[in-house]
Amino acid sequence: GENVEQHPSTLSVQEGDSAVIKCTYSDSASNYFPWYKQELGKRPQLIIDIRSNVGEKKDQRIAVTLNKTAKHFSLHITETQPEDSAVYFCAAMRSSGSARQLTFGSGTQLTVLP
Amino acid sequence: EAQVTQNPRYLITVTGKKLTVTCSQNMNHEYMSWYRQDPGLGLRQIYYSMNVEVTDKGDVPEGYKVSRKEKRNFPLILESPSPNQTSLYFCASSSTGTRNNEQFFGPGTRLTVL
């Protein structure tokens, strides 16, 4: 099955700096890569996603890049703010026929220091 | 309001006592899924369902059962709970259209098995 590895597990940055979280996946058939943000005590919420036919996607301060050849994708947050502090999860989805399995990374605790 | 609901939100039980966690969505989503969240392990998929009467195993299905008799409901059944099933459980739903795979998560159910 799919294996998603996520690094780092914890990340502290100063407010205004950039944060980068990296993930690798093992199954070349995976074709959808979402990123979720989970605030303390809350449910995960989608912040950005990318499909395998796209190399980069940006939404305001958040961007995701995908390298299919190397099987890795990254989340970039610029001009970080204290409210960006949360746990971030990457995931990879393989869709084939009637199957749709979503595998998550182990998460990154991002702390933005004021 | 579009939402995924889970009940109960908190449950403390004893080993071997059968329990059911309900999940319901009002977005007419075909796809529904159950995850468990454990520290350092991220979210792991237990079971998913592509549509009514169609269910499939995720990465960690042992000890769990599901059913999908109606489109809106996807209950998680633990026939004989054990302490290693103590965890935070999330239900999620999404459409199966090719353009939108965003998973909407329920609020979570914190289960403790003594």
mmCIF file of C-alpha atoms in Angstrom:
data_model
loop_
_atom_site.group_PDB
_atom_site.id
_atom_site.type_symbol
_atom_site.label_atom_id
_atom_site.label_comp_id
_atom_site.label_asym_id
_atom_site.label_seq_id
_atom_site.Cartn_x
_atom_site.Cartn_y
_atom_site.Cartn_z
ATOM 1 C CA GLY A 1 0.000 0.000 0.000
ATOM 2 C CA GLU A 2 0.865 3.678 -0.006
ATOM 3 C CA ASN A 3 3.370 5.070 2.489
ATOM 4 C CA VAL A 4 3.581 8.808 3.155
ATOM 5 C CA GLU A 5 6.470 10.250 5.140
ATOM 6 C CA GLN A 6 6.338 13.795 6.470
ATOM 7 C CA HIS A 7 9.125 16.012 7.815
ATOM 8 C CA PRO A 8 9.804 17.721 10.088
ATOM 9 C CA SER A 9 7.590 16.531 12.931
ATOM 10 C CA THR A 10 7.941 19.912 14.689
ATOM 11 C CA LEU A 11 8.791 23.303 13.249
ATOM 12 C CA SER A 12 9.174 26.662 14.973
ATOM 13 C CA VAL A 13 9.490 29.888 13.007
ATOM 14 C CA GLN A 14 9.439 33.565 13.818
ATOM 15 C CA GLU A 15 6.383 35.504 12.770
ATOM 16 C CA GLY A 16 6.868 36.788 9.244
ATOM 17 C CA ASP A 17 9.285 34.036 8.246
ATOM 18 C CA SER A 18 8.476 31.207 5.841
ATOM 19 C CA ALA A 19 7.720 27.613 6.772
ATOM 20 C CA VAL A 20 8.259 24.555 4.578
ATOM 21 C CA ILE A 21 6.924 21.059 5.235
ATOM 22 C CA LYS A 22 7.962 18.155 3.036
ATOM 23 C CA CYS A 23 6.321 14.839 2.216
ATOM 24 C CA THR A 24 7.295 11.826 0.162
ATOM 25 C CA TYR A 25 5.023 9.078 -1.117
ATOM 26 C CA SER A 26 5.704 5.597 -2.407
ATOM 27 C CA ASP A 27 2.877 4.719 -4.793
ATOM 28 C CA SER A 28 3.373 6.193 -8.255
ATOM 29 C CA ALA A 29 -0.364 5.664 -8.896
ATOM 30 C CA SER A 30 -1.272 8.331 -6.320
ATOM 31 C CA ASN A 31 -2.758 11.297 -8.137
ATOM 32 C CA TYR A 32 -4.212 13.667 -5.554
ATOM 33 C CA PHE A 33 -2.300 15.367 -2.736
ATOM 34 C CA PRO A 34 -4.195 17.428 -0.154
ATOM 35 C CA TRP A 35 -2.890 19.326 2.850
ATOM 36 C CA TYR A 36 -4.947 19.625 6.025
ATOM 37 C CA LYS A 37 -4.599 21.963 8.972
ATOM 38 C CA GLN A 38 -5.734 20.855 12.408
ATOM 39 C CA GLU A 39 -5.950 23.368 15.225
ATOM 40 C CA LEU A 40 -5.853 22.130 18.792
ATOM 41 C CA GLY A 41 -9.032 20.234 19.652
ATOM 42 C CA LYS A 42 -10.536 20.783 16.209
ATOM 43 C CA ARG A 43 -11.158 18.674 13.146
ATOM 44 C CA PRO A 44 -8.763 18.659 10.166
ATOM 45 C CA GLN A 45 -9.634 21.140 7.448
ATOM 46 C CA LEU A 46 -8.386 21.260 3.876
ATOM 47 C CA ILE A 47 -6.146 24.229 3.139
ATOM 48 C CA ILE A 48 -4.834 23.401 -0.328
ATOM 49 C CA ASP A 49 -4.559 20.447 -2.675
ATOM 50 C CA ILE A 50 -2.810 19.550 -5.900
ATOM 51 C CA ARG A 51 -3.347 16.954 -8.585
ATOM 52 C CA SER A 52 -0.664 14.945 -10.309
ATOM 53 C CA ASN A 53 -1.021 16.837 -13.591
ATOM 54 C CA VAL A 54 0.025 20.105 -11.931
ATOM 55 C CA GLY A 55 3.469 21.050 -10.594
ATOM 56 C CA GLU A 56 2.587 23.985 -8.386
ATOM 57 C CA LYS A 57 -0.466 25.669 -6.907
ATOM 58 C CA LYS A 58 -0.720 28.837 -4.895
ATOM 59 C CA ASP A 59 -3.431 30.374 -2.729
ATOM 60 C CA GLN A 60 -2.426 33.672 -1.124
ATOM 61 C CA ARG A 61 0.302 32.842 1.441
ATOM 62 C CA ILE A 62 0.125 29.106 0.879
ATOM 63 C CA ALA A 63 1.680 27.151 -1.983
ATOM 64 C CA VAL A 64 2.178 23.498 -2.733
ATOM 65 C CA THR A 65 4.721 21.996 -5.134
ATOM 66 C CA LEU A 66 4.727 18.476 -6.539
ATOM 67 C CA ASN A 67 7.606 16.538 -8.074
ATOM 68 C CA LYS A 68 6.109 13.366 -9.528
ATOM 69 C CA THR A 69 9.431 11.964 -10.645
ATOM 70 C CA ALA A 70 10.903 12.172 -7.165
ATOM 71 C CA LYS A 71 7.549 11.410 -5.512
ATOM 72 C CA HIS A 72 7.634 14.318 -3.166
ATOM 73 C CA PHE A 73 5.485 17.349 -2.471
ATOM 74 C CA SER A 74 5.889 20.316 -0.191
ATOM 75 C CA LEU A 75 3.814 22.948 1.575
ATOM 76 C CA HIS A 76 5.139 26.491 1.700
ATOM 77 C CA ILE A 77 3.677 29.128 3.994
ATOM 78 C CA THR A 78 5.017 32.656 3.591
ATOM 79 C CA GLU A 79 4.732 35.600 5.985
ATOM 80 C CA THR A 80 3.674 33.296 8.792
ATOM 81 C CA GLN A 81 1.313 34.561 11.465
ATOM 82 C CA PRO A 82 0.551 33.233 14.971
ATOM 83 C CA GLU A 83 -2.788 31.893 13.720
ATOM 84 C CA ASP A 84 -0.867 29.594 11.371
ATOM 85 C CA SER A 85 0.209 27.622 14.464
ATOM 86 C CA ALA A 86 -1.377 24.172 14.137
ATOM 87 C CA VAL A 87 -0.662 20.605 13.083
ATOM 88 C CA TYR A 88 -0.384 20.167 9.324
ATOM 89 C CA PHE A 89 -0.956 16.857 7.563
ATOM 90 C CA CYS A 90 -0.069 15.918 4.019
ATOM 91 C CA ALA A 91 -1.868 13.070 2.303
ATOM 92 C CA ALA A 92 -1.799 11.067 -0.893
ATOM 93 C CA MET A 93 -4.790 9.533 -2.605
ATOM 94 C CA ARG A 94 -4.827 6.721 -5.090
ATOM 95 C CA SER A 95 -7.984 6.506 -7.179
ATOM 96 C CA SER A 96 -8.390 3.385 -9.258
ATOM 97 C CA GLY A 97 -11.762 2.157 -10.427
ATOM 98 C CA SER A 98 -14.007 1.950 -7.390
ATOM 99 C CA ALA A 99 -11.169 2.311 -4.888
ATOM 100 C CA ARG A 100 -10.125 5.565 -3.300
ATOM 101 C CA GLN A 101 -7.661 5.175 -0.474
ATOM 102 C CA LEU A 102 -6.254 8.227 1.325
ATOM 103 C CA THR A 103 -3.015 7.892 3.281
ATOM 104 C CA PHE A 104 -1.849 10.646 5.625
ATOM 105 C CA GLY A 105 1.578 11.653 6.813
ATOM 106 C CA SER A 106 2.287 11.690 10.545
ATOM 107 C CA GLY A 107 1.863 15.452 10.875
ATOM 108 C CA THR A 108 3.976 18.560 11.545
ATOM 109 C CA GLN A 109 3.403 20.743 14.595
ATOM 110 C CA LEU A 110 4.047 24.284 13.382
ATOM 111 C CA THR A 111 4.585 26.979 15.984
ATOM 112 C CA VAL A 112 4.804 30.606 14.893
ATOM 113 C CA LEU A 113 6.536 32.692 17.533
ATOM 114 C CA PRO A 114 5.371 36.295 17.869
ATOM 115 C CA GLU B 1 -25.713 24.022 7.191
ATOM 116 C CA ALA B 2 -23.535 21.478 5.387
ATOM 117 C CA GLN B 3 -21.950 19.238 7.969
ATOM 118 C CA VAL B 4 -20.739 15.853 9.138
ATOM 119 C CA THR B 5 -21.949 14.812 12.574
ATOM 120 C CA GLN B 6 -20.688 12.088 14.860
ATOM 121 C CA ASN B 7 -22.123 10.599 18.036
ATOM 122 C CA PRO B 8 -21.130 10.207 20.725
ATOM 123 C CA ARG B 9 -18.358 12.798 21.013
ATOM 124 C CA TYR B 10 -16.846 11.096 24.041
ATOM 125 C CA LEU B 11 -17.146 7.502 25.153
ATOM 126 C CA ILE B 12 -15.535 5.485 27.926
ATOM 127 C CA THR B 13 -16.223 1.766 27.797
ATOM 128 C CA VAL B 14 -14.787 -1.557 28.911
ATOM 129 C CA THR B 15 -13.066 -4.301 26.981
ATOM 130 C CA GLY B 16 -15.448 -6.501 25.044
ATOM 131 C CA LYS B 17 -18.571 -4.343 25.230
ATOM 132 C CA LYS B 18 -19.871 -3.784 21.711
ATOM 133 C CA LEU B 19 -20.282 -0.184 20.635
ATOM 134 C CA THR B 20 -21.314 1.842 17.617
ATOM 135 C CA VAL B 21 -20.200 5.324 16.642
ATOM 136 C CA THR B 22 -22.608 6.974 14.258
ATOM 137 C CA CYS B 23 -21.687 9.285 11.394
ATOM 138 C CA SER B 24 -24.074 11.263 9.247
ATOM 139 C CA GLN B 25 -23.622 13.818 6.457
ATOM 140 C CA ASN B 26 -26.149 16.091 4.769
ATOM 141 C CA MET B 27 -24.146 16.971 1.650
ATOM 142 C CA ASN B 28 -25.300 14.030 -0.490
ATOM 143 C CA HIS B 29 -21.718 12.800 -0.658
ATOM 144 C CA GLU B 30 -21.053 9.397 -2.157
ATOM 145 C CA TYR B 31 -17.741 8.846 -0.370
ATOM 146 C CA MET B 32 -17.476 8.354 3.388
ATOM 147 C CA SER B 33 -14.557 7.223 5.473
ATOM 148 C CA TRP B 34 -13.415 6.525 9.026
ATOM 149 C CA TYR B 35 -9.991 7.443 10.450
ATOM 150 C CA ARG B 36 -8.323 7.039 13.769
ATOM 151 C CA GLN B 37 -5.827 9.589 15.035
ATOM 152 C CA ASP B 38 -3.050 8.627 17.403
ATOM 153 C CA PRO B 39 -0.103 10.766 18.567
ATOM 154 C CA GLY B 40 2.832 10.544 16.181
ATOM 155 C CA LEU B 41 0.910 8.398 13.697
ATOM 156 C CA GLY B 42 -1.279 10.960 11.995
ATOM 157 C CA LEU B 43 -4.633 9.879 10.630
ATOM 158 C CA ARG B 44 -5.001 6.284 9.546
ATOM 159 C CA GLN B 45 -7.862 5.130 7.390
ATOM 160 C CA ILE B 46 -9.962 2.323 8.855
ATOM 161 C CA TYR B 47 -12.670 1.775 6.246
ATOM 162 C CA TYR B 48 -14.166 3.746 3.419
ATOM 163 C CA SER B 49 -17.269 3.562 1.264
ATOM 164 C CA MET B 50 -17.634 4.750 -2.304
ATOM 165 C CA ASN B 51 -21.426 4.508 -2.222
ATOM 166 C CA VAL B 52 -24.369 2.684 -0.675
ATOM 167 C CA GLU B 53 -23.607 -1.000 -0.031
ATOM 168 C CA VAL B 54 -19.988 -0.512 -1.167
ATOM 169 C CA THR B 55 -17.328 -0.626 1.540
ATOM 170 C CA ASP B 56 -13.611 -1.326 1.480
ATOM 171 C CA LYS B 57 -10.775 -1.725 3.936
ATOM 172 C CA GLY B 58 -8.341 1.056 4.649
ATOM 173 C CA ASP B 59 -4.960 0.661 6.276
ATOM 174 C CA VAL B 60 -6.091 -0.451 9.752
ATOM 175 C CA PRO B 61 -9.427 -2.336 9.486
ATOM 176 C CA GLU B 62 -8.765 -5.049 12.086
ATOM 177 C CA GLY B 63 -11.274 -4.986 14.947
ATOM 178 C CA TYR B 64 -13.750 -2.710 13.144
ATOM 179 C CA LYS B 65 -16.859 -3.135 11.024
ATOM 180 C CA VAL B 66 -18.837 -0.656 8.980
ATOM 181 C CA SER B 67 -22.066 -0.608 7.023
ATOM 182 C CA ARG B 68 -23.517 1.723 4.399
ATOM 183 C CA LYS B 69 -27.214 1.039 4.104
ATOM 184 C CA GLU B 70 -28.084 4.652 3.402
ATOM 185 C CA LYS B 71 -26.127 7.332 1.613
ATOM 186 C CA ARG B 72 -26.054 9.746 4.532
ATOM 187 C CA ASN B 73 -25.002 7.302 7.306
ATOM 188 C CA PHE B 74 -21.806 5.345 7.846
ATOM 189 C CA PRO B 75 -21.627 3.828 11.343
ATOM 190 C CA LEU B 76 -18.429 2.383 12.808
ATOM 191 C CA ILE B 77 -18.905 -0.769 14.852
ATOM 192 C CA LEU B 78 -16.494 -2.221 17.394
ATOM 193 C CA GLU B 79 -17.789 -5.712 18.147
ATOM 194 C CA SER B 80 -15.331 -6.407 20.977
ATOM 195 C CA PRO B 81 -13.332 -3.281 21.813
ATOM 196 C CA SER B 82 -9.842 -3.623 23.217
ATOM 197 C CA PRO B 83 -7.597 -1.033 24.938
ATOM 198 C CA ASN B 84 -5.497 -0.607 21.768
ATOM 199 C CA GLN B 85 -8.580 0.880 20.120
ATOM 200 C CA THR B 86 -8.456 3.827 22.491
ATOM 201 C CA SER B 87 -8.113 6.710 20.075
ATOM 202 C CA LEU B 88 -9.660 9.785 18.496
ATOM 203 C CA TYR B 89 -11.937 8.803 15.623
ATOM 204 C CA PHE B 90 -12.951 10.983 12.702
ATOM 205 C CA CYS B 91 -15.580 10.381 10.092
ATOM 206 C CA ALA B 92 -15.277 12.218 6.779
ATOM 207 C CA SER B 93 -17.203 12.563 3.550
ATOM 208 C CA SER B 94 -16.574 13.886 0.066
ATOM 209 C CA SER B 95 -17.989 13.815 -3.409
ATOM 210 C CA THR B 96 -16.484 11.415 -5.922
ATOM 211 C CA GLY B 97 -16.349 13.903 -8.763
ATOM 212 C CA THR B 98 -12.966 14.206 -10.428
ATOM 213 C CA ARG B 99 -12.689 17.917 -9.667
ATOM 214 C CA ASN B 100 -13.420 17.964 -5.984
ATOM 215 C CA ASN B 101 -12.061 15.437 -3.521
ATOM 216 C CA GLU B 102 -12.094 17.656 -0.436
ATOM 217 C CA GLN B 103 -12.891 15.568 2.611
ATOM 218 C CA PHE B 104 -15.153 17.175 5.200
ATOM 219 C CA PHE B 105 -14.452 15.872 8.668
ATOM 220 C CA GLY B 106 -16.805 15.369 11.563
ATOM 221 C CA PRO B 107 -15.973 16.792 15.015
ATOM 222 C CA GLY B 108 -14.345 13.587 16.235
ATOM 223 C CA THR B 109 -15.167 10.930 18.835
ATOM 224 C CA ARG B 110 -12.747 10.351 21.664
ATOM 225 C CA LEU B 111 -12.968 6.701 22.694
ATOM 226 C CA THR B 112 -11.370 5.195 25.779
ATOM 227 C CA VAL B 113 -11.445 1.418 26.245
ATOM 228 C CA LEU B 114 -10.572 0.279 29.761
#
